[in-house]
Amino acid sequence: SHTVHASLDPLPMQGPELGVQADDIEAPEIEQEPKQEVLENKDVVVQRVHVDGLGRTKEDLLTYEIAEVFRAKNLIDVMRKSHEARQKLLRLGIFRKVEVVIDTSRGTDALPNGLDVTFEVTELRRMTGSYNTMVGNNEGSMVLGLKLPNVLGRAEKLTFQFSYGTKETSYGLSFFKPQPGHFERNISLNVYKVTGQFPWSSLRETDRGVSAELSFPVWKTNQTLKWEGVWRELGCLARTASFAVREESGHSLKSSLSHAMVIDTRNSSILPRKGGLLKIHQELAGYTGGDASFLKEDFEIQLNKTLFWDSVLSASLWGGLLLPIGDKPTSIADRFYLGGPTSIRGFSMYSMGPQSEGDYLGGEAYWAGGLHLYTPLPFRPGRGGFGDLFRTHFFLNAGNLCNLNYGEGPQAHLKKLAECIRWSYGLGIVLRLGNIARLELNYCIPMGVQSGDRICDGVQFGAGIRFL
Amino acid sequence: MSLAADAFVSQMAAAEPWPENATLYQPLKEDQILLSDCASSLAVQAYLRMCDLPVQVVCKANAEYMSPSGKIPFIHVGNQVVSELGPIVQFTKAKGHSLSDGLDDVQRAEMKAYMELVNNMLLTAELYIQWCDDATAAEISRPRYSSPYSWPLSNILAYQKQWEVRRKMNAIGWGGKTLEQVYEDVSQCCQALSQRLGTQPYFFNKQPTELDALVFGHLFTILTTRLTSTELAERIKSYSNLLSFCRRIEQSYFESKRVSPLKD
């Protein structure tokens, strides 16, 4: 789809739904024998650590996760390391419940200060079905899922998803395999078909693709390498589509290699209070076959800082460049789009920049920036409960989208991106939906509107997972 | 096209005169276009030349998908897009250009009947030979159809198209026919056309009509296209008045202005 959002993968496949959220750390649940001795400051030796309740899970997978517990030297340490091991076991996404039992050692070789740590686990069922409603960038969809967790015993996951939405229908099959002992290093194979309708361009797109993705951490960053092969079919959404869009109709094959690097130090991805995000993504198409041939770069930066009185200042910057390689022009399906409640507020969805007869064709270069001040609701109604999900925000958005003129140098392009800047300001209310999405209701005043842009001044509603 | 769409197009069309930059789109001439599409495109080009309406021919690999009906050719006139000979004739009529105004009702009905004959026989035979004859499909049709695309998309699209055409052939009862029977059908169609033409210059005596354009498009293309066998061309050559008919139209409408369309 038009890639101001990421790829065509139906849902993020890496990692389980049970994740550790930094801002809700639970107290460890530890059962202890009723008759116990006070061992806080006494040295202990962990003699046995084992896992009870395994069915199809292979033991060797878990030894990595629980190995640390052996190194504990006193009871506090044992409790802490057991808690960490429990979180590690949970994040594998193969257990429904993990409980820790610490007991004194029994048996013939038991030491007087020996401890036995047992993780009592309940595995997830072999197959689970799910039904969710999902909020993408200003669209809603119904997602039916079928998941086979831990299908081969080492935390592999097979997922089938079917999603029916206001703009897209898609289905996909995905196989996820983490490296035993290093869950953050994982590989994911996907097969999918996605259909999308884009009324702002009068375009219909059907993508059928396969992809292989390798993810691994390097120091503080998370790196992803991906190969993707997509059969793209473009068509006019209506008979009244502009001829420029009609000319893009037909089939093409894109085979691309891409790399992404993410550094995320924020405490939350929705309404963070501190930390920053840096995401750099590049895609090279055409060197592994296919018809499409281009180099695409885009980045996203976000910085957050808590100010006085519980308010947060947030600044973000996005940008991207699409360079065709060879003589074929770029495809409407690869270009960038700008505008809407999730990017430059006050403008209609993706209705900015190069257009023909009212259909927006996207651009090969763009930048967009946002400055926000989030404050709690005035008078703090429902404090400590429901009211905490809301924030008021004051925002300033700016950006530009244009095409490249081959033959002119980079100076000319930079100049072009700096002319005719669209911008907007306003205020509104933000509602946080779990840790996945947010809703916004804003009053926007668009400025710097160029002829051909479609605006949405006044009240604008937005829902999504990625906002400028 | 539905009646409502027809009326709409006519209303829109009548508003503006024929522009200078009217364009006709077809697949790539050298490597991609197939016999049936080439014939249909030539028919429309001949018709427009007979009406003295200028049109520029542009070749695009995705012409079939650009077309609103999925069929070749289509014309882009002003900001209207119209595909296939029938609707294009209607469209030009709405702009005040017509070749069949001088015909009476009986003749018009006859013209429509013969056009139906050409579409049902000649065009279907072309499609059959292209896609249902294994030798032709493997040597000519599939390679040409898939030439603009890279592997494996090329194979997928070519087999998809072949499957689609074969399904349609089965639906209209041509699935069980042999190549010989198809050649026979073509012969019979040519005989009917030859008889109707007689010694006249055009089907309706002195002036060409859309029927002449259609027949020319198909016959000329068959005569000048290389297939796995020359059988089809031979069948047509046995009707000398049809041969001279093709020659006549080529000389009057194509050679006088430029080189014959298929030699470009």
XYZ file of C-alpha atoms in Angstrom:
732
model
C 0.000 0.000 0.000
C 1.064 3.606 -0.118
C 3.975 3.589 2.120
C 3.603 6.291 4.607
C 2.814 3.291 6.747
C 5.183 0.366 6.730
C 4.700 -2.792 4.726
C 1.902 -4.989 3.675
C 2.264 -7.501 6.483
C -1.179 -7.806 7.981
C -0.127 -7.407 11.593
C 3.203 -7.175 13.265
C 4.260 -10.788 13.501
C 7.253 -10.565 15.731
C 6.744 -11.399 19.294
C 3.727 -12.434 21.248
C 0.853 -10.303 22.432
C 1.990 -10.729 25.996
C 4.808 -8.279 26.150
C 6.404 -6.533 29.032
C 5.245 -2.952 29.068
C 7.705 -0.778 30.848
C 5.025 1.221 32.511
C 3.190 -1.651 34.081
C 5.614 -3.761 35.979
C 3.919 -6.323 38.136
C 5.064 -7.542 41.452
C 6.429 -11.063 41.208
C 4.056 -13.828 42.176
C 5.935 -16.192 44.329
C 4.485 -18.973 46.354
C 6.433 -20.042 49.315
C 6.098 -22.896 51.650
C 4.123 -21.955 54.795
C 6.937 -23.155 56.986
C 9.935 -21.097 55.986
C 13.048 -19.734 57.461
C 14.098 -16.165 57.091
C 16.826 -16.424 54.497
C 17.177 -12.810 53.295
C 20.768 -12.270 54.106
C 21.869 -15.836 54.046
C 23.781 -17.217 51.141
C 21.875 -19.758 49.178
C 22.678 -22.127 46.388
C 20.171 -22.859 43.709
C 20.424 -26.566 43.193
C 17.612 -27.305 40.818
C 15.699 -25.204 38.381
C 13.141 -26.942 36.336
C 9.990 -26.453 34.443
C 6.846 -28.410 35.151
C 3.935 -28.822 32.848
C 5.629 -29.125 29.494
C 3.780 -30.898 26.764
C 5.037 -30.197 23.311
C 7.655 -27.641 24.228
C 11.171 -28.895 23.840
C 13.204 -28.556 27.021
C 16.353 -27.277 25.364
C 14.497 -24.123 24.364
C 13.925 -23.181 27.959
C 17.342 -23.836 29.409
C 18.524 -20.487 28.038
C 15.684 -18.599 29.638
C 16.080 -20.100 33.090
C 19.856 -20.456 33.216
C 20.361 -17.147 35.016
C 18.511 -18.354 38.087
C 21.349 -20.709 38.950
C 23.621 -17.738 39.485
C 21.592 -16.234 42.298
C 23.469 -15.978 45.565
C 20.866 -14.908 48.103
C 17.135 -15.091 48.414
C 16.440 -11.587 47.128
C 18.551 -12.389 44.125
C 16.734 -15.671 43.600
C 13.400 -13.914 43.695
C 14.538 -11.240 41.277
C 16.141 -13.635 38.818
C 13.136 -15.929 38.980
C 10.911 -13.008 38.150
C 13.093 -12.101 35.203
C 13.119 -15.704 34.026
C 9.347 -15.783 34.318
C 9.047 -12.704 32.125
C 11.381 -14.287 29.627
C 9.280 -17.436 29.536
C 6.131 -15.403 29.052
C 7.516 -13.376 26.205
C 8.130 -16.548 24.215
C 4.412 -16.526 23.645
C 3.954 -20.211 24.287
C 2.646 -20.257 27.829
C -0.636 -19.039 29.130
C 0.541 -18.871 32.694
C 3.850 -19.182 34.481
C 4.113 -19.489 38.213
C 7.252 -19.684 40.268
C 7.648 -21.928 43.270
C 10.737 -21.573 45.425
C 11.283 -24.289 47.926
C 14.095 -25.647 50.014
C 15.944 -28.509 48.457
C 14.757 -32.003 49.160
C 16.331 -35.285 48.511
C 19.565 -37.069 49.280
C 21.907 -34.489 47.807
C 20.140 -31.491 49.304
C 22.328 -28.828 50.814
C 21.236 -27.049 53.982
C 21.029 -23.744 52.109
C 19.920 -25.286 48.862
C 16.891 -24.109 46.949
C 14.706 -25.646 44.335
C 13.067 -23.324 41.897
C 10.194 -24.664 39.885
C 8.391 -22.890 37.084
C 4.920 -24.255 36.806
C 3.721 -23.511 33.312
C 0.522 -23.946 31.413
C 1.068 -24.217 27.691
C -1.205 -22.454 25.267
C -3.608 -24.637 23.388
C -2.394 -26.028 20.092
C -4.677 -23.818 18.106
C -6.436 -20.656 19.080
C -8.882 -18.552 17.168
C -9.258 -14.847 17.652
C -11.435 -12.040 16.569
C -10.261 -8.467 16.786
C -11.208 -5.159 15.432
C -8.190 -3.300 14.259
C -7.565 0.339 13.775
C -5.160 1.189 11.001
C -4.457 4.646 9.707
C -7.950 6.072 9.630
C -9.649 2.863 8.704
C -11.210 0.092 10.670
C -11.216 -3.603 10.054
C -12.395 -6.888 11.414
C -9.635 -9.433 11.825
C -10.185 -13.145 12.193
C -7.159 -15.076 13.196
C -6.065 -18.621 13.603
C -2.892 -19.162 15.536
C -0.824 -22.228 16.186
C 1.638 -21.228 18.882
C 4.668 -23.304 19.560
C 3.848 -25.501 16.606
C 7.136 -27.432 16.533
C 8.056 -27.137 20.189
C 10.602 -24.312 20.025
C 8.319 -21.286 20.145
C 7.634 -21.283 16.415
C 4.344 -19.729 15.550
C 2.107 -20.265 12.571
C -0.569 -17.656 12.032
C -3.333 -17.291 9.533
C -5.212 -14.030 9.367
C -8.179 -12.800 7.472
C -8.972 -9.134 7.634
C -12.026 -7.398 6.243
C -12.000 -3.640 6.527
C -13.449 -0.388 5.306
C -10.665 -0.031 2.790
C -8.835 -3.314 2.605
C -9.452 -7.026 2.455
C -6.543 -9.283 2.999
C -5.393 -12.662 4.125
C -2.047 -13.979 5.037
C -0.103 -16.896 6.369
C 2.934 -16.340 8.512
C 5.567 -18.533 10.099
C 7.690 -17.113 12.879
C 10.743 -18.770 14.382
C 12.921 -17.276 17.089
C 16.426 -18.441 17.753
C 16.403 -20.594 20.901
C 17.925 -18.585 23.695
C 17.887 -15.341 21.735
C 14.270 -14.522 21.238
C 15.012 -11.137 19.696
C 16.764 -12.856 16.842
C 14.055 -14.313 14.719
C 13.002 -15.093 11.226
C 9.590 -14.698 9.739
C 8.184 -16.030 6.460
C 4.970 -14.581 5.080
C 2.594 -15.198 2.219
C -0.219 -12.746 1.686
C -2.812 -11.192 -0.511
C -3.962 -7.664 0.200
C -6.584 -5.639 -1.613
C -6.852 -1.941 -1.032
C -9.017 0.870 -2.272
C -7.661 4.384 -2.284
C -10.368 6.902 -3.138
C -7.985 9.865 -2.930
C -6.210 8.449 -5.980
C -9.193 6.658 -7.541
C -6.959 3.621 -7.387
C -7.503 -0.001 -6.562
C -4.532 -2.172 -5.714
C -4.186 -5.921 -5.202
C -0.904 -7.267 -3.950
C 0.040 -10.917 -3.753
C 3.380 -11.476 -2.169
C 5.867 -13.507 -0.238
C 8.459 -12.190 2.130
C 11.235 -13.392 4.348
C 12.370 -11.254 7.239
C 15.302 -11.567 9.577
C 15.332 -9.539 12.750
C 18.127 -9.173 15.242
C 19.334 -6.708 17.831
C 22.681 -5.001 17.475
C 23.700 -3.150 20.594
C 20.803 -0.781 21.298
C 19.184 -1.046 17.904
C 16.898 -3.527 16.290
C 17.763 -4.422 12.718
C 15.578 -6.060 10.157
C 16.591 -7.462 6.783
C 13.856 -8.402 4.417
C 13.336 -9.754 0.957
C 9.934 -9.291 -0.564
C 8.434 -10.405 -3.872
C 5.095 -8.826 -4.743
C 2.807 -9.192 -7.740
C 1.004 -5.861 -7.923
C -2.159 -5.253 -9.820
C -3.371 -1.677 -10.160
C -6.681 -0.542 -11.531
C -9.044 2.395 -11.623
C -11.476 2.600 -8.787
C -14.118 4.335 -10.908
C -14.754 5.084 -14.542
C -14.114 8.732 -13.726
C -10.522 8.106 -12.655
C -8.038 10.511 -14.192
C -6.048 9.380 -17.209
C -2.819 9.637 -15.226
C -4.105 6.918 -12.908
C -5.482 4.918 -15.821
C -2.003 4.875 -17.303
C -0.710 3.126 -14.194
C -3.190 0.271 -14.462
C -1.890 -3.202 -15.014
C 0.474 -5.703 -13.499
C 3.992 -5.427 -12.253
C 6.375 -7.469 -10.182
C 8.463 -6.001 -7.428
C 11.324 -7.914 -5.915
C 13.124 -5.925 -3.279
C 15.620 -6.118 -0.491
C 15.125 -3.832 2.442
C 16.790 -2.965 5.661
C 15.360 -1.194 8.668
C 16.970 0.004 11.834
C 14.994 1.041 14.878
C 16.178 2.595 18.104
C 13.307 3.088 20.501
C 13.963 4.438 23.984
C 10.450 5.672 24.612
C 8.489 4.420 27.551
C 5.454 3.762 25.366
C 4.699 3.931 21.668
C 1.391 5.754 22.153
C 1.641 9.031 24.051
C 5.210 8.556 25.305
C 6.381 10.711 28.130
C 10.074 10.451 27.518
C 12.626 8.961 25.222
C 13.075 8.998 21.518
C 12.572 6.985 18.397
C 14.775 6.715 15.354
C 13.696 4.591 12.449
C 15.613 4.384 9.197
C 14.391 2.257 6.353
C 15.752 1.640 2.901
C 14.521 -0.501 0.074
C 16.273 -1.498 -3.120
C 14.124 -2.985 -5.824
C 15.104 -4.443 -9.162
C 18.361 -6.174 -8.384
C 16.734 -9.453 -7.486
C 14.402 -9.598 -10.462
C 11.040 -8.007 -11.086
C 9.905 -5.010 -13.099
C 10.131 -2.271 -10.495
C 13.521 -0.706 -10.049
C 14.167 1.954 -7.446
C 15.941 2.963 -4.275
C 13.728 4.190 -1.494
C 14.823 5.802 1.729
C 12.715 6.996 4.585
C 13.223 7.942 8.181
C 11.260 8.848 11.283
C 12.516 10.693 14.332
C 10.599 11.460 17.473
C 11.727 13.074 20.713
C 9.707 13.472 23.871
C 10.323 15.367 27.035
C 8.193 15.752 30.113
C 7.826 19.341 31.196
C 6.386 20.953 34.288
C 2.876 20.109 35.432
C 2.703 16.700 33.825
C 2.799 18.028 30.277
C 4.889 16.529 27.513
C 6.610 18.233 24.614
C 6.986 16.037 21.572
C 8.754 16.752 18.305
C 8.764 14.528 15.262
C 10.268 14.592 11.817
C 9.574 12.306 8.881
C 11.138 12.280 5.454
C 11.592 10.116 2.429
C 13.030 9.884 -1.033
C 12.226 7.583 -3.940
C 14.839 7.363 -6.672
C 13.994 5.440 -9.809
C 16.842 3.369 -11.243
C 16.868 3.120 -14.999
C 14.454 4.795 -17.378
C 11.167 3.503 -16.093
C 9.203 6.094 -14.125
C 8.161 5.407 -10.553
C 4.906 3.645 -9.855
C 2.020 5.247 -8.043
C 2.139 2.331 -5.618
C 5.681 3.182 -4.463
C 5.388 6.934 -4.025
C 4.827 8.810 -0.802
C 1.590 10.408 0.284
C 1.010 13.202 2.733
C -1.868 14.823 4.501
C -4.624 13.722 6.787
C -5.444 13.339 10.452
C -2.409 11.105 10.981
C 0.130 13.257 9.189
C -0.443 16.923 8.374
C -3.663 17.638 10.173
C -6.128 20.010 8.589
C -5.677 18.445 5.163
C -7.725 15.606 3.744
C -6.349 12.098 3.785
C -3.361 11.851 1.424
C -4.748 14.765 -0.547
C -1.710 16.889 -1.003
C 0.914 17.412 -3.645
C 1.010 16.261 -7.279
C -2.435 15.539 -8.620
C -4.310 15.151 -11.871
C -8.027 15.839 -12.278
C -8.560 15.475 -8.541
C -6.656 12.206 -8.151
C -3.559 12.419 -5.985
C -0.571 10.732 -7.525
C 1.899 10.841 -4.661
C 5.384 12.265 -4.694
C 8.927 11.044 -4.822
C 10.250 13.199 -2.016
C 8.670 14.498 1.140
C 9.291 15.796 4.582
C 6.922 16.417 7.463
C 7.406 17.717 10.973
C 5.241 18.024 14.027
C 5.496 19.784 17.340
C 3.075 18.827 20.092
C 2.381 19.861 23.606
C 0.350 17.257 25.488
C -1.312 18.229 28.721
C -3.736 16.448 30.975
C -7.347 17.437 30.535
C -8.198 20.741 32.164
C -9.561 20.251 35.662
C -8.429 16.605 35.445
C -11.799 14.861 35.454
C -11.782 11.166 36.318
C -8.262 11.383 37.564
C -6.557 8.117 38.287
C -8.971 6.224 36.122
C -10.677 6.870 32.854
C -9.500 10.475 32.656
C -5.899 9.378 32.417
C -6.511 7.958 28.964
C -7.224 11.412 27.579
C -4.840 14.212 26.822
C -5.324 17.607 25.294
C -2.780 18.573 22.722
C -1.679 21.663 20.912
C 0.039 20.976 17.657
C 1.934 22.499 14.819
C 2.429 20.391 11.658
C 4.331 21.267 8.496
C 5.535 19.449 5.444
C 5.877 19.196 1.711
C 5.563 16.599 -1.000
C 6.844 16.845 -4.539
C 8.265 14.979 -7.480
C 11.851 14.915 -8.559
C 12.922 16.449 -11.822
C 15.689 14.299 -13.134
C 18.291 16.485 -14.710
C 18.239 18.999 -11.932
C 20.659 18.496 -9.104
C 19.947 17.919 -5.427
C 20.112 21.685 -4.808
C 17.055 22.204 -6.961
C 15.180 19.446 -5.158
C 15.926 20.834 -1.732
C 14.806 24.228 -2.903
C 11.596 22.718 -4.210
C 10.867 20.993 -0.922
C 11.421 24.273 0.876
C 9.019 26.227 -1.290
C 5.284 26.087 -0.907
C 5.374 24.491 2.513
C 2.020 23.391 3.833
C 1.468 23.763 7.518
C -1.272 23.750 10.093
C -1.889 24.316 13.759
C -4.623 23.668 16.225
C -5.652 21.808 19.329
C -7.585 18.749 20.228
C -8.171 15.779 22.451
C -6.282 12.517 22.233
C -7.599 9.230 23.550
C -5.270 6.337 24.114
C -6.501 2.856 23.174
C -4.487 0.334 25.069
C -0.951 0.355 23.842
C -1.822 0.022 20.195
C -3.732 2.973 18.903
C -5.012 6.403 19.583
C -7.972 8.495 18.588
C -7.826 12.226 18.035
C -10.451 14.877 17.695
C -8.870 18.146 16.599
C -9.712 21.605 15.542
C -7.303 22.422 12.726
C -6.351 25.505 10.829
C -4.511 24.635 7.615
C -2.146 27.191 6.105
C 0.119 27.381 3.097
C -2.490 25.518 1.070
C -1.428 25.086 -2.553
C -3.853 24.854 -5.437
C -4.933 21.275 -5.815
C -4.689 20.386 -2.112
C -7.839 19.330 -0.371
C -8.254 20.650 3.133
C -10.310 19.673 6.112
C -10.308 22.787 8.214
C -12.254 22.848 11.389
C -12.985 19.631 13.222
C -11.095 16.553 12.089
C -11.194 13.065 13.527
C -8.340 10.642 13.282
C -7.609 7.097 14.386
C -4.452 5.155 13.910
C -1.222 3.778 15.187
C 1.285 6.163 13.669
C 0.833 9.892 13.948
C 3.030 12.794 13.003
C -22.336 -0.495 -22.401
C -25.664 -0.033 -20.740
C -28.276 2.241 -22.281
C -27.813 4.819 -19.577
C -24.052 4.854 -20.023
C -24.562 5.080 -23.774
C -26.775 8.107 -23.451
C -24.372 9.706 -21.033
C -21.400 9.216 -23.322
C -23.366 10.566 -26.267
C -24.313 13.681 -24.381
C -20.761 14.297 -23.254
C -19.401 13.553 -26.707
C -21.713 15.868 -28.547
C -20.482 18.824 -26.575
C -17.004 19.094 -28.074
C -15.535 18.806 -31.542
C -12.948 16.165 -32.371
C -9.623 17.377 -30.924
C -6.260 17.289 -32.623
C -4.658 15.144 -29.950
C -6.991 12.144 -30.018
C -5.008 9.021 -29.231
C -5.536 5.335 -29.833
C -3.871 2.843 -27.500
C -2.808 -0.690 -28.319
C -0.174 -3.154 -27.059
C 3.422 -2.969 -28.299
C 3.512 -3.593 -31.994
C 6.853 -5.312 -32.373
C 6.871 -7.812 -29.555
C 3.567 -8.001 -27.784
C 0.403 -7.497 -29.795
C -1.478 -10.589 -30.892
C -3.447 -11.239 -34.070
C -6.918 -10.613 -32.642
C -5.970 -7.340 -30.944
C -4.066 -6.168 -33.997
C -7.112 -6.859 -36.170
C -9.443 -4.975 -33.828
C -7.059 -2.059 -33.615
C -6.621 -1.882 -37.373
C -10.386 -1.923 -37.828
C -10.765 1.128 -35.587
C -7.868 2.905 -37.267
C -9.384 2.248 -40.687
C -12.765 3.500 -39.513
C -11.339 6.735 -38.151
C -9.362 7.338 -41.347
C -12.501 6.752 -43.368
C -14.229 9.391 -41.256
C -11.233 11.645 -41.765
C -10.688 11.969 -38.014
C -7.041 12.294 -37.029
C -5.793 9.915 -34.372
C -2.344 9.152 -33.051
C -1.465 5.533 -32.321
C 0.405 4.979 -29.063
C 1.703 1.568 -28.025
C 1.691 0.707 -24.328
C 2.464 -2.603 -22.699
C -0.475 -2.256 -20.302
C -3.002 -1.069 -22.897
C -5.300 -4.022 -22.185
C -5.491 -3.093 -18.510
C -5.881 0.599 -19.199
C -8.954 -0.069 -21.297
C -12.215 0.460 -19.400
C -13.678 -2.734 -20.843
C -10.446 -4.707 -20.888
C -10.476 -4.902 -24.686
C -8.207 -3.415 -27.306
C -8.206 -0.833 -28.762
C -9.442 2.190 -26.881
C -9.298 5.847 -27.761
C -8.642 8.824 -25.536
C -10.521 11.802 -26.933
C -10.639 14.998 -24.900
C -11.183 13.552 -21.446
C -13.262 10.597 -22.608
C -12.091 7.038 -22.931
C -13.980 4.697 -25.260
C -13.056 1.153 -26.181
C -14.007 -1.242 -28.984
C -15.344 -0.492 -32.438
C -19.062 -0.542 -31.591
C -18.929 2.118 -28.846
C -16.394 4.135 -30.843
C -18.794 4.266 -33.791
C -21.518 5.493 -31.443
C -19.153 8.034 -29.993
C -18.193 9.502 -33.356
C -21.822 9.525 -34.393
C -22.629 11.677 -31.380
C -19.980 14.110 -32.586
C -21.634 14.272 -35.977
C -19.386 11.917 -37.958
C -20.957 8.847 -39.449
C -20.381 6.561 -42.406
C -23.698 4.768 -42.356
C -26.046 7.764 -42.467
C -26.807 7.155 -46.108
C -28.102 3.643 -45.495
C -31.753 2.813 -45.188
C -33.112 0.638 -42.403
C -32.851 -2.613 -44.343
C -29.252 -1.946 -45.259
C -28.419 -0.931 -41.743
C -29.835 -4.174 -40.384
C -27.818 -6.069 -42.988
C -24.681 -4.212 -42.019
C -25.210 -5.067 -38.365
C -25.760 -8.706 -39.268
C -22.530 -8.931 -41.220
C -20.616 -7.202 -38.458
C -22.003 -9.772 -36.047
C -20.854 -12.477 -38.443
C -17.322 -11.128 -38.536
C -17.201 -10.856 -34.753
C -18.677 -14.265 -34.127
C -16.701 -16.079 -36.769
C -13.492 -14.308 -37.683
C -12.653 -12.828 -34.313
C -13.535 -16.023 -32.476
C -11.481 -18.060 -34.939
C -8.521 -15.766 -34.342
C -8.860 -16.211 -30.608
C -9.209 -19.954 -31.020
C -6.107 -20.288 -33.135
C -4.109 -18.081 -30.798
C -4.974 -19.712 -27.537
C -6.597 -23.098 -28.098
C -4.118 -24.446 -30.612
C -1.273 -25.730 -28.485
C 1.446 -25.106 -31.059
C 0.460 -21.498 -31.678
C -0.101 -20.821 -27.995
C 3.312 -22.140 -27.035
C 5.314 -20.657 -29.888
C 3.637 -17.342 -30.445
C 0.829 -16.286 -28.142
C 2.254 -16.967 -24.697
C 5.746 -15.615 -25.400
C 4.353 -12.466 -27.005
C 1.677 -11.852 -24.399
C 4.137 -12.171 -21.541
C 7.051 -10.300 -23.145
C 6.787 -7.047 -21.132
C 6.881 -8.836 -17.799
C 9.577 -10.568 -15.833
C 9.506 -14.093 -14.556
C 7.442 -15.506 -12.884
C 4.773 -12.898 -13.524
C 5.140 -13.467 -17.273
C 4.159 -17.102 -16.966
C 1.323 -16.420 -14.568
C -0.284 -13.797 -16.799
C 0.145 -15.812 -19.993
C -1.401 -18.964 -18.557
C -4.140 -16.969 -16.866
C -5.099 -15.400 -20.192
C -4.976 -18.737 -21.960
C -7.178 -20.331 -19.343
C -9.634 -17.455 -19.571
C -9.917 -17.650 -23.368
C -10.266 -21.433 -23.350
C -13.010 -21.171 -20.791
C -14.838 -18.671 -22.968
C -14.427 -20.924 -26.005
C -15.964 -23.812 -24.111
C -18.840 -21.598 -23.035
C -19.723 -20.697 -26.611
C -19.318 -24.234 -27.843
C -16.027 -23.890 -29.680
C -14.103 -25.939 -27.138
C -14.709 -29.170 -28.981
C -13.796 -27.912 -32.407
C -10.686 -28.984 -34.248
C -8.375 -26.659 -36.119
C -9.710 -27.973 -39.413
C -13.259 -27.135 -38.428
C -12.199 -23.629 -37.468
C -10.509 -23.135 -40.826
C -13.723 -24.340 -42.466
C -15.730 -21.800 -40.469
C -13.390 -19.064 -41.600
C -13.767 -20.188 -45.190
C -17.525 -20.084 -44.941
C -17.454 -16.641 -43.395
C -15.192 -15.411 -46.166
C -17.499 -16.928 -48.738
C -20.471 -15.043 -47.297
C -18.497 -11.816 -47.284
C -17.199 -12.404 -50.776
C -20.671 -13.022 -52.089
C -22.047 -9.894 -50.468
C -19.168 -7.811 -51.779
C -19.441 -9.123 -55.318
C -17.773 -6.726 -57.720
C -18.565 -3.581 -55.761
C -15.728 -1.525 -54.347
C -17.245 -1.522 -50.851
C -19.973 -3.515 -49.154
C -22.551 -0.794 -49.639
C -21.446 0.247 -53.091
C -19.597 3.495 -53.395
C -18.936 4.561 -49.823
C -17.175 2.604 -47.104
C -18.957 1.959 -43.826
C -17.918 0.597 -40.477
C -18.449 -2.888 -41.906
C -15.741 -2.272 -44.465
C -13.403 -1.082 -41.741
C -14.100 -4.165 -39.659
C -13.649 -6.633 -42.492
C -10.503 -4.890 -43.643
C -9.053 -4.939 -40.143
C -9.446 -8.662 -39.782
C -8.600 -9.827 -43.287
C -5.584 -7.593 -43.738
C -4.171 -8.622 -40.396
C -4.615 -12.309 -41.110
C -2.933 -11.915 -44.490
C 0.069 -10.088 -43.096
C 0.671 -11.879 -39.787
C 3.042 -14.772 -39.414
C 1.444 -17.761 -37.736
C 2.629 -21.324 -37.276
C 0.958 -22.236 -40.545
C -0.159 -20.259 -43.564
C -3.422 -22.184 -43.798
C -5.584 -19.321 -42.543
C -4.111 -16.799 -44.967
C -4.480 -19.276 -47.823
C -8.168 -19.685 -47.153
C -8.698 -15.972 -47.557
C -6.480 -15.698 -50.613
C -8.803 -18.018 -52.472
C -11.337 -15.168 -52.623
C -9.801 -12.701 -55.022
C -12.398 -9.960 -54.557
C -11.595 -9.888 -50.862
C -7.906 -9.533 -51.675
C -8.486 -6.602 -53.973
C -10.861 -5.118 -51.400
C -8.062 -5.140 -48.823
C -5.607 -3.699 -51.311
C -8.040 -0.956 -52.246
C -8.584 0.176 -48.673
C -4.896 0.006 -47.895
C -4.095 2.202 -50.862
C -6.912 4.686 -50.310
C -6.614 5.182 -46.592
C -3.201 4.098 -45.450
C -0.653 4.467 -48.166
C -1.804 7.880 -49.276
C -0.958 9.387 -45.923
C 1.760 7.166 -44.584
C 3.262 3.731 -44.800
C 0.960 0.801 -44.212
C 0.287 0.405 -40.503
C 1.727 -3.059 -40.229
C 5.044 -2.194 -41.791
C 5.899 0.544 -39.251
